[in-house]
Tab-separated table of C-alpha atoms and ligand atoms in Angstrom:
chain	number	residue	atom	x	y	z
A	1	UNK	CA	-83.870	-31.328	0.776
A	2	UNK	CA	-82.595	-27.783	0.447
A	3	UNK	CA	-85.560	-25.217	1.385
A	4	UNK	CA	-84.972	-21.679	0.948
A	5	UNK	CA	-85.897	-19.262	3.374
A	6	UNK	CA	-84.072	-15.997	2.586
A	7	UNK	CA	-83.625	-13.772	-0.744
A	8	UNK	CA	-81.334	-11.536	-0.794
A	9	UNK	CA	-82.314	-10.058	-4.258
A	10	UNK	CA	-79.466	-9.242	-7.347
A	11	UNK	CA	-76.263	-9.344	-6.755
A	12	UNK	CA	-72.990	-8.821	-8.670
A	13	UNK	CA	-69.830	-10.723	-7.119
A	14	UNK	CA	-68.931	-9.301	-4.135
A	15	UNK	CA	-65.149	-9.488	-5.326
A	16	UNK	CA	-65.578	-7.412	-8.380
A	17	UNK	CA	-64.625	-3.994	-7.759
A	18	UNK	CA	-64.936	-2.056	-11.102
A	19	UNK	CA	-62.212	-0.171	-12.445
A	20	UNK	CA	-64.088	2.650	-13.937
A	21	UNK	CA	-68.119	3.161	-13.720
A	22	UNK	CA	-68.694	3.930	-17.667
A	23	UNK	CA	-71.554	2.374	-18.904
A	24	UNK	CA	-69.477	-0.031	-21.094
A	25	UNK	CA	-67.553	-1.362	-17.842
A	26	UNK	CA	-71.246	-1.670	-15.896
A	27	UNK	CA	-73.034	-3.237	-18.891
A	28	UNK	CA	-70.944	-6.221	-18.577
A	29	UNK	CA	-71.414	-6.780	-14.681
A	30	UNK	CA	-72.283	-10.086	-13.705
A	31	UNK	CA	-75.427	-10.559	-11.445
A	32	UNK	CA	-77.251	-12.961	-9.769
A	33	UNK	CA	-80.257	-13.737	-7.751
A	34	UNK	CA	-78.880	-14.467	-3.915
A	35	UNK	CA	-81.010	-16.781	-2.344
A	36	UNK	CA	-80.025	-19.032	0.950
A	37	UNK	CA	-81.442	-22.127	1.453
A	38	UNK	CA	-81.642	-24.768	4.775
A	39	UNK	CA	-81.134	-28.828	3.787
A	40	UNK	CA	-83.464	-30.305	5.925
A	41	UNK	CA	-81.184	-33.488	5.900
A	42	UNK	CA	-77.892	-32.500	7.203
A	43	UNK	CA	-79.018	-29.022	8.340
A	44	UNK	CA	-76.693	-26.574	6.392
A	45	UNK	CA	-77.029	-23.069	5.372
A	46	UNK	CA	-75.947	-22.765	1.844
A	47	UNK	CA	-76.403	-20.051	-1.185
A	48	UNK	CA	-78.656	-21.661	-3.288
A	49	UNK	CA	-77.513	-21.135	-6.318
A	50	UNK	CA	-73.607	-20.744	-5.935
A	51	UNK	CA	-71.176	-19.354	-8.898
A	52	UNK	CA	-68.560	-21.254	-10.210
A	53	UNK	CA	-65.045	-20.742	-8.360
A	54	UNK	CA	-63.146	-19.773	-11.602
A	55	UNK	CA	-64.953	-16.787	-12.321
A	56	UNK	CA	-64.555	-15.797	-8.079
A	57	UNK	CA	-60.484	-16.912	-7.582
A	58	UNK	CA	-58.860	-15.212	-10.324
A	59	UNK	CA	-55.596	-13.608	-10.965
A	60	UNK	CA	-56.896	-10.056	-9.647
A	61	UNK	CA	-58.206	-11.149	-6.028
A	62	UNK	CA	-58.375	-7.950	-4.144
A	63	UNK	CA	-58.503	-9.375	-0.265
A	64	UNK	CA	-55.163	-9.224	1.082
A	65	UNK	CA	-55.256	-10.789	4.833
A	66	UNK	CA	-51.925	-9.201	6.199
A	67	UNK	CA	-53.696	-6.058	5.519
A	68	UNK	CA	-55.493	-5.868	8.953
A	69	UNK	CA	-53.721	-5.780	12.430
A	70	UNK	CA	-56.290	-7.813	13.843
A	71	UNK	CA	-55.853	-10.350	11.014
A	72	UNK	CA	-52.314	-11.121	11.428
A	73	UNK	CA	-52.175	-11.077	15.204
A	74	UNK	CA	-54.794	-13.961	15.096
A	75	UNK	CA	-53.157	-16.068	12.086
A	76	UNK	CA	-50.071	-15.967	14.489
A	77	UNK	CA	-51.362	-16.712	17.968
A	78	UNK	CA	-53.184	-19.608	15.757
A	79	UNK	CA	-49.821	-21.033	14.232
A	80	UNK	CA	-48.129	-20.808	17.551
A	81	UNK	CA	-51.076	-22.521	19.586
A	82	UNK	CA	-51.428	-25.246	16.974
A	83	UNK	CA	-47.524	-25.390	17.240
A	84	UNK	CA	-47.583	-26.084	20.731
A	85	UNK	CA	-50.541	-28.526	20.598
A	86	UNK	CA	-49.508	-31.135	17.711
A	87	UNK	CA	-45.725	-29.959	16.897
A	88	UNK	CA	-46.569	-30.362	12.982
A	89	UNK	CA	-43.596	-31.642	11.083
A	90	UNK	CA	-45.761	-31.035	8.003
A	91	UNK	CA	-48.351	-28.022	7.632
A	92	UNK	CA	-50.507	-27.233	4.625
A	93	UNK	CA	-52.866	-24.481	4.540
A	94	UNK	CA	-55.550	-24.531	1.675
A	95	UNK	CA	-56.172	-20.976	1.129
A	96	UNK	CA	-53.029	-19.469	1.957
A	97	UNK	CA	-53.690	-16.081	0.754
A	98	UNK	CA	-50.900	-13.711	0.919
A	99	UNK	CA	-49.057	-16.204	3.729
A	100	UNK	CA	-50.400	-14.518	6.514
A	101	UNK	CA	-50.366	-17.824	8.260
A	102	UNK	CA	-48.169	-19.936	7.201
A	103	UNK	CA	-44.620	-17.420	7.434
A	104	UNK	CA	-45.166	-17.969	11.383
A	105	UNK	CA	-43.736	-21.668	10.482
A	106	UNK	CA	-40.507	-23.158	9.513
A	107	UNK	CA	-40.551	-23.231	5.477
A	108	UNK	CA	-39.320	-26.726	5.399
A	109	UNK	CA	-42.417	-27.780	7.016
A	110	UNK	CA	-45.304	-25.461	4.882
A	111	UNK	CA	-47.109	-26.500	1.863
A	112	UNK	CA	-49.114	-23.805	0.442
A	113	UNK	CA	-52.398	-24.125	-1.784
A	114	UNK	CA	-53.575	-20.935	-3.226
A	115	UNK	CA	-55.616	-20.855	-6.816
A	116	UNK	CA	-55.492	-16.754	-6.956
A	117	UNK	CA	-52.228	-16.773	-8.967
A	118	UNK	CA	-51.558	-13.076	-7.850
A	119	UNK	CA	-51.728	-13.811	-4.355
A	120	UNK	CA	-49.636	-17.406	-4.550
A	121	UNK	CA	-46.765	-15.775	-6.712
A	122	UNK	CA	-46.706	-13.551	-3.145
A	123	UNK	CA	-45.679	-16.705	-1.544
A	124	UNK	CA	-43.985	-19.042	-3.784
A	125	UNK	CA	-40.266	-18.042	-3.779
A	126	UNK	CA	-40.062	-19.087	-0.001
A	127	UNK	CA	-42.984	-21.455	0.327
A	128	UNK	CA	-43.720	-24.518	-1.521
A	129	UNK	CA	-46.838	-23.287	-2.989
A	130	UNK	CA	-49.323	-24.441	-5.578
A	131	UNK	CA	-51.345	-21.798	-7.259
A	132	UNK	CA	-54.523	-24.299	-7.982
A	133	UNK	CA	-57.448	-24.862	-6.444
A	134	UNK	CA	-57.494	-27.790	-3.754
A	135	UNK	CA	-59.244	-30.868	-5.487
A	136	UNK	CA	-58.777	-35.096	-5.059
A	137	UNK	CA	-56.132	-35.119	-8.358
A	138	UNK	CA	-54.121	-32.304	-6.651
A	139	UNK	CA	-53.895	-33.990	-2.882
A	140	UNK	CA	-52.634	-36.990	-4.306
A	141	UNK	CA	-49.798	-35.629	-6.532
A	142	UNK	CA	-49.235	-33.344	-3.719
A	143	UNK	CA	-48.497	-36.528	-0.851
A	144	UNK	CA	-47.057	-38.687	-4.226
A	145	UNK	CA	-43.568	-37.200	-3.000
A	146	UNK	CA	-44.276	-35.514	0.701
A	147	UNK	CA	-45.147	-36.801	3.792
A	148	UNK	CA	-48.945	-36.951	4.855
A	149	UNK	CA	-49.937	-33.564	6.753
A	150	UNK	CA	-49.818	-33.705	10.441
A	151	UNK	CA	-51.912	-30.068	10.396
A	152	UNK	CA	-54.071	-28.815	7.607
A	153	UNK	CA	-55.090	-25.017	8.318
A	154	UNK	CA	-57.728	-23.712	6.604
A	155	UNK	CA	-59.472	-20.151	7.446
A	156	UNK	CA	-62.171	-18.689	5.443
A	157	UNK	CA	-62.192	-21.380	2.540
A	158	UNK	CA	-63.731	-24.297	3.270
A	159	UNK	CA	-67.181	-22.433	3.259
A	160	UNK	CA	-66.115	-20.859	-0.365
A	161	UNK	CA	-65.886	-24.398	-2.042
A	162	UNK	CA	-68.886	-25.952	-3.405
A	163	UNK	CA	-68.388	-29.366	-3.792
A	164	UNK	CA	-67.561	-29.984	-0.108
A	165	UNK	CA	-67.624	-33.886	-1.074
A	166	UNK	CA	-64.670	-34.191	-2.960
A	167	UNK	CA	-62.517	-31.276	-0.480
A	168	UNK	CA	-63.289	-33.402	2.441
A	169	UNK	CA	-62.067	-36.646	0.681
A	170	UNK	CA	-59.118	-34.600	-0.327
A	171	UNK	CA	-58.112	-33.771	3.328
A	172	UNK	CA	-58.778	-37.306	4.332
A	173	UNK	CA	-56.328	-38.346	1.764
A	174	UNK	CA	-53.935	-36.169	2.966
A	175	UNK	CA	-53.902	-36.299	6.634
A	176	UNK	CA	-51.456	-38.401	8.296
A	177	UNK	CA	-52.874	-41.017	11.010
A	178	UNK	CA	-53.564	-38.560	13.686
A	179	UNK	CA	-53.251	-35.200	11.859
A	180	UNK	CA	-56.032	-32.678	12.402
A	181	UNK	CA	-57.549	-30.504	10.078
A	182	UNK	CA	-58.342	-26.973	11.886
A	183	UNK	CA	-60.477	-25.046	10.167
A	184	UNK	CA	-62.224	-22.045	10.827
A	185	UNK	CA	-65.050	-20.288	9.311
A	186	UNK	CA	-67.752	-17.510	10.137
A	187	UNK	CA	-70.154	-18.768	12.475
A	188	UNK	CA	-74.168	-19.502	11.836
A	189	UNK	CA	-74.636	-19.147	15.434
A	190	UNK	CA	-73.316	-16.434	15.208
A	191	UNK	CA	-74.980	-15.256	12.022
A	192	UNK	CA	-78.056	-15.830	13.248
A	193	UNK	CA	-77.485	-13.656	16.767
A	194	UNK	CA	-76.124	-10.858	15.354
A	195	UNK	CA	-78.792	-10.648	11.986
A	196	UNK	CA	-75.690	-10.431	10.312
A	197	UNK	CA	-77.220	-11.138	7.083
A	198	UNK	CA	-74.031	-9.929	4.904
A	199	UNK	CA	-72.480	-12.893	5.608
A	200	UNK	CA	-74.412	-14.178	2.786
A	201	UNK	CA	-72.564	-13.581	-0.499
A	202	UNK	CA	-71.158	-15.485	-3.369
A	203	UNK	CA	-68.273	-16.344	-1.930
A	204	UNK	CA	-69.675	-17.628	0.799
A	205	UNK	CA	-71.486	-20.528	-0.690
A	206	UNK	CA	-71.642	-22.180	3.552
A	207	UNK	CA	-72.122	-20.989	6.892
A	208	UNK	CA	-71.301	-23.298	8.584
A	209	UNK	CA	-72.796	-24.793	12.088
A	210	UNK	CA	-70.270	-27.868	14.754
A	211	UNK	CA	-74.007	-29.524	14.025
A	212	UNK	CA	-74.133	-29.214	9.918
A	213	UNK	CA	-70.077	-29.902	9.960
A	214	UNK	CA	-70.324	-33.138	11.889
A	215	UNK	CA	-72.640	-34.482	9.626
A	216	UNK	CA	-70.772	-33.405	6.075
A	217	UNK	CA	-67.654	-34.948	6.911
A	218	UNK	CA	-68.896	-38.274	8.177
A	219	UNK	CA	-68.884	-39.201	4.830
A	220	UNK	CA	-65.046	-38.934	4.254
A	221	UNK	CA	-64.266	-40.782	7.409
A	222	UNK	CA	-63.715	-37.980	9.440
A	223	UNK	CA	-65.106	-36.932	13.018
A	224	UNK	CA	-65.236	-33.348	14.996
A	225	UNK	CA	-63.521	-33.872	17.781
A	226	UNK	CA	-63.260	-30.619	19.153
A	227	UNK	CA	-64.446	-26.640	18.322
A	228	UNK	CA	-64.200	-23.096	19.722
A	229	UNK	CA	-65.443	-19.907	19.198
A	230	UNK	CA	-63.479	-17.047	17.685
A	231	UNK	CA	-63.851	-13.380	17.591
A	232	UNK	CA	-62.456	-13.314	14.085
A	233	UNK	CA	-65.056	-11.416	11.156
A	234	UNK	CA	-67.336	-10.725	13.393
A	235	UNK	CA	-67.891	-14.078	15.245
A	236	UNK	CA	-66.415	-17.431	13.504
A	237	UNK	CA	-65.619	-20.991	14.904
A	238	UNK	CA	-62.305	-22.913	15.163
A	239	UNK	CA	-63.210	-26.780	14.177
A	240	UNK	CA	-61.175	-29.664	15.135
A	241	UNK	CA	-61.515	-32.634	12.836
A	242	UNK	CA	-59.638	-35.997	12.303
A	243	UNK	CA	-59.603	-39.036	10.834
A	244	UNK	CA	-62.495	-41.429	12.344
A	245	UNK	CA	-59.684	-44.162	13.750
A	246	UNK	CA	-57.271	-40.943	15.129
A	247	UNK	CA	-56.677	-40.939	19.014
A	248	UNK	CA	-58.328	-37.377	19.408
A	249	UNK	CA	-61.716	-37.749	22.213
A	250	UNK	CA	-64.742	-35.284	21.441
A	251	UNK	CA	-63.839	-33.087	24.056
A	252	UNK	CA	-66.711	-30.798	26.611
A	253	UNK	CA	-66.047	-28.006	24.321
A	254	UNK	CA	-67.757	-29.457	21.736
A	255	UNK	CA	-70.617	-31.355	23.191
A	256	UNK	CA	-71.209	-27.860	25.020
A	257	UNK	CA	-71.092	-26.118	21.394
A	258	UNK	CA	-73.394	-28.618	19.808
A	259	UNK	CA	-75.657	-28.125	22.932
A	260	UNK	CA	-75.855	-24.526	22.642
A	261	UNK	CA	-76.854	-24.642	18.640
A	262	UNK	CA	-79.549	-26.638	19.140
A	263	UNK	CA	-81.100	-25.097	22.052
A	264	UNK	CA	-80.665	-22.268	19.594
A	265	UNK	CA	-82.519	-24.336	16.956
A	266	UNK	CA	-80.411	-24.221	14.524
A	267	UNK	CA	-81.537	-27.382	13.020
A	268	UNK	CA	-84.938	-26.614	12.945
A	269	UNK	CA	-86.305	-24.414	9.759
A	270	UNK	CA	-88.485	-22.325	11.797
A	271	UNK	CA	-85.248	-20.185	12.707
A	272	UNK	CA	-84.516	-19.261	9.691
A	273	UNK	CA	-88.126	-18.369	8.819
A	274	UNK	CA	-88.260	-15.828	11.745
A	275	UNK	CA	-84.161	-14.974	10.879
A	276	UNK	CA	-85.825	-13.869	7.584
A	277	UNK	CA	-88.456	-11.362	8.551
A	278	UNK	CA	-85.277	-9.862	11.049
A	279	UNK	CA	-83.743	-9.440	7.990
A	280	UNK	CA	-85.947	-7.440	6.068
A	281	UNK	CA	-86.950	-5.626	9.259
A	282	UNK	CA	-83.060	-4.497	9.256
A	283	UNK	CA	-83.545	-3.628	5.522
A	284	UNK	CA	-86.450	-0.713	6.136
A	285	UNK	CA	-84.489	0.263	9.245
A	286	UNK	CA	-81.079	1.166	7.564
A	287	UNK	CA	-82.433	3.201	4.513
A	288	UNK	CA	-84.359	5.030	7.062
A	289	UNK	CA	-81.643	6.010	8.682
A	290	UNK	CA	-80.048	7.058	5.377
A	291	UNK	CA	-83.327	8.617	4.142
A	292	UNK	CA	-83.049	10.888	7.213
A	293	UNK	CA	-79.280	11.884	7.149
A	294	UNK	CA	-79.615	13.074	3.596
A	295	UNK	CA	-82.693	15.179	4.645
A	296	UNK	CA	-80.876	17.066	6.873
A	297	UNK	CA	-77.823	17.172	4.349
A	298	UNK	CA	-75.323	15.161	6.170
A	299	UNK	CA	-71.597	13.938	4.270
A	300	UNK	CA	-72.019	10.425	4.929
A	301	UNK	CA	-68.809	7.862	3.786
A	302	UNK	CA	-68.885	4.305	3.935
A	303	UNK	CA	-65.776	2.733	5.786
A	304	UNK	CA	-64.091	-0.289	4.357
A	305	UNK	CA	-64.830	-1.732	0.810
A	306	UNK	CA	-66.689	-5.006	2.283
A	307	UNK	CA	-67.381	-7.792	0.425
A	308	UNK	CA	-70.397	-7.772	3.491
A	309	UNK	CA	-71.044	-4.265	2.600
A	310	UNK	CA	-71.526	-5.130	-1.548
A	311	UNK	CA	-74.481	-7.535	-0.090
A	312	UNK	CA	-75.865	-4.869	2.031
A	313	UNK	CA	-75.938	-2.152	-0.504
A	314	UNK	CA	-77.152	-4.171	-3.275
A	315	UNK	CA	-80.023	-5.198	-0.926
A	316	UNK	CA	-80.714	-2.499	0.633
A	317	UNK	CA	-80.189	-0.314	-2.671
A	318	UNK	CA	-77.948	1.880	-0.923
A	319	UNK	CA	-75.624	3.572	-3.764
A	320	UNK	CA	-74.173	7.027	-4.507
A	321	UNK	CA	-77.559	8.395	-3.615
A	322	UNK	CA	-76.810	7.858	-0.250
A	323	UNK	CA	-73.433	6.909	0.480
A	324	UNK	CA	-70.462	10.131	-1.398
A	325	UNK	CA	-67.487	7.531	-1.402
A	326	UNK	CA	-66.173	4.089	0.749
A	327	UNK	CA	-62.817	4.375	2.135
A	328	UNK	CA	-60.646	1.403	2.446
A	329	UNK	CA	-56.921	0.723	3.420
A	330	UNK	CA	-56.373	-1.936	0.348
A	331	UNK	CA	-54.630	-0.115	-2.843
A	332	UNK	CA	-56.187	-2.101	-5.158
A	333	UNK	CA	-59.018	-1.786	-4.015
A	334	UNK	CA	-58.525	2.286	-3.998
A	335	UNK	CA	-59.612	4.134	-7.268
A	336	UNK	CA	-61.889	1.068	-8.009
A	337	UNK	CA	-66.052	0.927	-7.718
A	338	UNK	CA	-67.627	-0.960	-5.799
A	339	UNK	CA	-69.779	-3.676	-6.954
A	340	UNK	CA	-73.358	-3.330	-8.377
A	341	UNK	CA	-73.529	-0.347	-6.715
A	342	UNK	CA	-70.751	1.575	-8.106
A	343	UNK	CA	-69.803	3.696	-5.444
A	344	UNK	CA	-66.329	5.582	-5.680
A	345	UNK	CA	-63.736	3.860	-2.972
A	346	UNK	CA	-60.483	6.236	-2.002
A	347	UNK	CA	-57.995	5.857	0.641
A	348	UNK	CA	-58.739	7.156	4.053
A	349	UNK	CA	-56.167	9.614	4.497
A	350	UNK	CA	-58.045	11.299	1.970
A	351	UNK	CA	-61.341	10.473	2.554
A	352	UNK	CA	-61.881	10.530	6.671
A	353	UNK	CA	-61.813	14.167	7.480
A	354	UNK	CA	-63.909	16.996	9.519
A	355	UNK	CA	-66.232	16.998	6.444
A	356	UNK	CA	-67.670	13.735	7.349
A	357	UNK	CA	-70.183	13.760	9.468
A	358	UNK	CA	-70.989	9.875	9.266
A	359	UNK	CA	-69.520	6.959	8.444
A	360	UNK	CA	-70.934	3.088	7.572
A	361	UNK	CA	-68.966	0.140	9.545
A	362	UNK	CA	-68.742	-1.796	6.131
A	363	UNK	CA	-65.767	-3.513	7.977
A	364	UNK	CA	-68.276	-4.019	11.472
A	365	UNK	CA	-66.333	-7.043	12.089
A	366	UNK	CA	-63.535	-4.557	12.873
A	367	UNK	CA	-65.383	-2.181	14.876
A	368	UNK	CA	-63.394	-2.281	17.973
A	369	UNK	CA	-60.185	-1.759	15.999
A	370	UNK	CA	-61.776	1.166	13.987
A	371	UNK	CA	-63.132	2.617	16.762
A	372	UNK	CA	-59.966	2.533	18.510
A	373	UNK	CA	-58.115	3.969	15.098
A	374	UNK	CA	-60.610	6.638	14.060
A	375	UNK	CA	-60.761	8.660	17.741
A	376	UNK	CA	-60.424	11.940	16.470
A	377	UNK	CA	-62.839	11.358	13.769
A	378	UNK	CA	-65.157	10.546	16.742
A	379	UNK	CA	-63.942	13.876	18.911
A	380	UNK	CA	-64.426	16.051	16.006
A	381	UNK	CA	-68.165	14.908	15.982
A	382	UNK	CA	-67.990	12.051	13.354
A	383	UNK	CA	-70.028	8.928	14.390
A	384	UNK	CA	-70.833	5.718	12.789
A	385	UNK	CA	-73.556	4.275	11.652
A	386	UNK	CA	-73.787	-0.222	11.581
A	387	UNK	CA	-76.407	-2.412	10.942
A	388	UNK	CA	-75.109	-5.107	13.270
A	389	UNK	CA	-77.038	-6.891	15.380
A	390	UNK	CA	-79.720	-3.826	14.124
A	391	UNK	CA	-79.510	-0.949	12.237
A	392	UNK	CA	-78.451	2.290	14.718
A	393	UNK	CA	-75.999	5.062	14.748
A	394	UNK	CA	-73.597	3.768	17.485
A	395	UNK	CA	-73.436	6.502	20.202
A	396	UNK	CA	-69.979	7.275	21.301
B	1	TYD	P1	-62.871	-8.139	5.521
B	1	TYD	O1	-62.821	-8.120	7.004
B	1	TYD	O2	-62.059	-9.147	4.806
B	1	TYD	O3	-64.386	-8.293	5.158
B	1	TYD	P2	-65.058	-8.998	3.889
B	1	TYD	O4	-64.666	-10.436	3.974
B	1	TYD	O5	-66.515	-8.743	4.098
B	1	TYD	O6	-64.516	-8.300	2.682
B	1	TYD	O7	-62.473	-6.725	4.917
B	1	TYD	C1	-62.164	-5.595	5.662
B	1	TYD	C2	-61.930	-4.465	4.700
B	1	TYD	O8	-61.909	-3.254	5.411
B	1	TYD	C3	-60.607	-4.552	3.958
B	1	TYD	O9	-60.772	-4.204	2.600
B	1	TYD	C4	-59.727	-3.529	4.652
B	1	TYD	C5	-60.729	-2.545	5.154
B	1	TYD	N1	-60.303	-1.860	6.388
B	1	TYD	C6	-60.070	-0.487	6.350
B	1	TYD	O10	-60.203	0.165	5.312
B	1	TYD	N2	-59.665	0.136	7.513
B	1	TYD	C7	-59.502	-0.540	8.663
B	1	TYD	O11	-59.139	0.058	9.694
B	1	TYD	C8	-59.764	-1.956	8.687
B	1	TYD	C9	-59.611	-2.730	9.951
B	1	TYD	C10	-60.167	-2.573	7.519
């Protein structure tokens, strides 16, 4: 049974930047009521109501994951580790993005999956890439004429797919006998630790727990074998899964993993109750802090056009009253609105100067490579300002 315990109030799509803020162009914005929800059954964290993927995965997907430094350092220390581990004569990613992960691989051995068509016409004159979304009908044309996947990567899109039935069937179908599916995803342990509430947003329709994981899959005939964490967006988990009759052992990572999340309670609804109030509590705290910059008249920016951030401001109702204009490194993103909110995003090399006195970690989960990036921001008196794990200016 699927219980809710948080609302997170309206909410446009957290991908639609706006490309003007007229009233025509903001009259036809999409909103819905964001509301997470426990299932007391197999114990995941889901959005309650989530939106259908064709309206989310279109042919104008802003997120670009080469974009970040951090990003593609991780994607290729990933592809070389797994490398090294299984030697893959056969690698599909579902999700491949902008190919972030799969160019660290030989292209004889990549099969690509991406249903943004912008982002999987980035890929498809060297990759074998299909711009559709990953489904039963499309695994088994895929493996029709290719070998059975001996790795099948899969970062930040597992959790996006609703019907995580059929996508687990899929993979089963398309592993060979002792391929592994890696996937990895933000983490509700860590979620819940950091009150890192703007994880929640239409896209992310899961956040997933090793203890809610091991129970979805059983039902395709697969098994966790093994998991780790991951710094990546601001605290995620790498999980190891295989077919039930593969040679892979459930290894002391994992058993120490599933230990921690439920001494952490993570199965119980209780947590999520008391994760709840935090939440709100980090709600009054933030537009406090707002409230008391704009007393005193401070410029204050917000950096990186989050799809986190859109959940934050939309709950919070933190707009142009507060915030002058977001800054963010992605040019399509750049001249755009953001969502629901409508606030103005520009680049930072025009936007982060000695006028600003403060600055919003939209991006948090890239605070230590902003705060590296942005010193003389910090030197000429700038600071910013996070929510993560509570609201606060962070002191420099
Ligand atoms: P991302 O981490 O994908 O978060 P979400 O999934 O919540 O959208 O997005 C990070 C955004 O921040 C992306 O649009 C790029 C931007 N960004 C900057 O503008 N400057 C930076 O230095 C970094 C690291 C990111």
């Amino acid at each position: 049974m699927n219980k809710i315990f948080l609302n997170l109030g309206k909410q446009p799509l957290a991908n639609s930047f706006l490309s003007s803020n007229s009233k025509k162009k903001q009259s036809k914005e999409f909103f819905y009521n964001l509301k997470v929800a426990f299932n007391t059954k197999n114990f995941l964290v889901s959005v309650a109501n989530p939106v259908n993927p064709k309206f989310q995965y279109t042919d104008k997907y802003a997120h670009r994951a080469s974009e970040s430094i951090t990003m593609k350092n991780a994607f290729a220390k990933t592809a070389n580790k797994l490398s090294k581990k299984f030697s893959p004569k056969i690698v599909m990613e579902i999700g491949s993005n902008d190919g972030v992960f799969i160019k660290n691989f030989d292209r004889k051995k990549v099969i690509a999956i991406e249903p943004c068509k912008n982002l999987a016409k980035l890929t498809k004159n060297k990759y074998r890439t299909y711009p559709n979304f990953w489904t039963k009908s499309l695994a088994e044309k895929i493996f029709k004429k290719s070998k059975k996947a001996d790795i099948i990567f899969s970062a930040n899109t597992i959790s996006h797919i609703p019907d995580l039935k059929q996508t687990f069937e899929a993979i089963e179908l398309s592993l060979s006998f002792n391929g592994v599916l890696v996937i990895e995803d933000p983490s509700l342990m860590s979620v819940i630790g950091n009150n890192s509430y703007d994880q929640f947003y239409d896209e992310h329709v899961y956040v997933f727990s090793a203890i809610a994981i091991s129970n979805v899959i059983k039902k395709a005939n697969l098994r966790l074998f093994d998991a780790e964490k991951i710094e990546t967006h601001g605290g995620s988990m790498r999980y190891y899964i295989c077919k039930n009759n593969a040679k892979y052992r459930t290894t002391n990572k994992l058993k120490k993993i599933l230990k921690e999340e439920k001494e952490k309670k993570l199965h119980h609804f209780k947590t999520y109750k008391d994760f709840s109030k935090k939440v709100k509590k980090s709600k009054i705290d933030l537009v406090k802090i707002f409230k008391r910059l704009k007393k005193e008249n401070k410029k204050v920016i917000s950096y990186g056009a989050t799809y986190k951030s859109s959940t934050v401001f939309n709950y919070c109702n933190i707009g142009t009253n507060y915030i002058e204009y977001v800054t963010d490194t992605t040019i399509n993103k750049q001249g755009k609105f953001t969502p629901g909110k409508h606030i103005p995003i520009i680049s930072p090399d025009k936007g982060i100067n000695k006028s600003v006195d403060y600055a919003f970690l939209g991006a948090w989960n890239f605070k230590k490579e902003i705060l590296k990036k942005e010193k003389s921001f910090i030197k000429q008196g700038g600071r910013f300002i996070t929510h993560v794990p509570s609201a606060k200016i962070i002191s420099s």
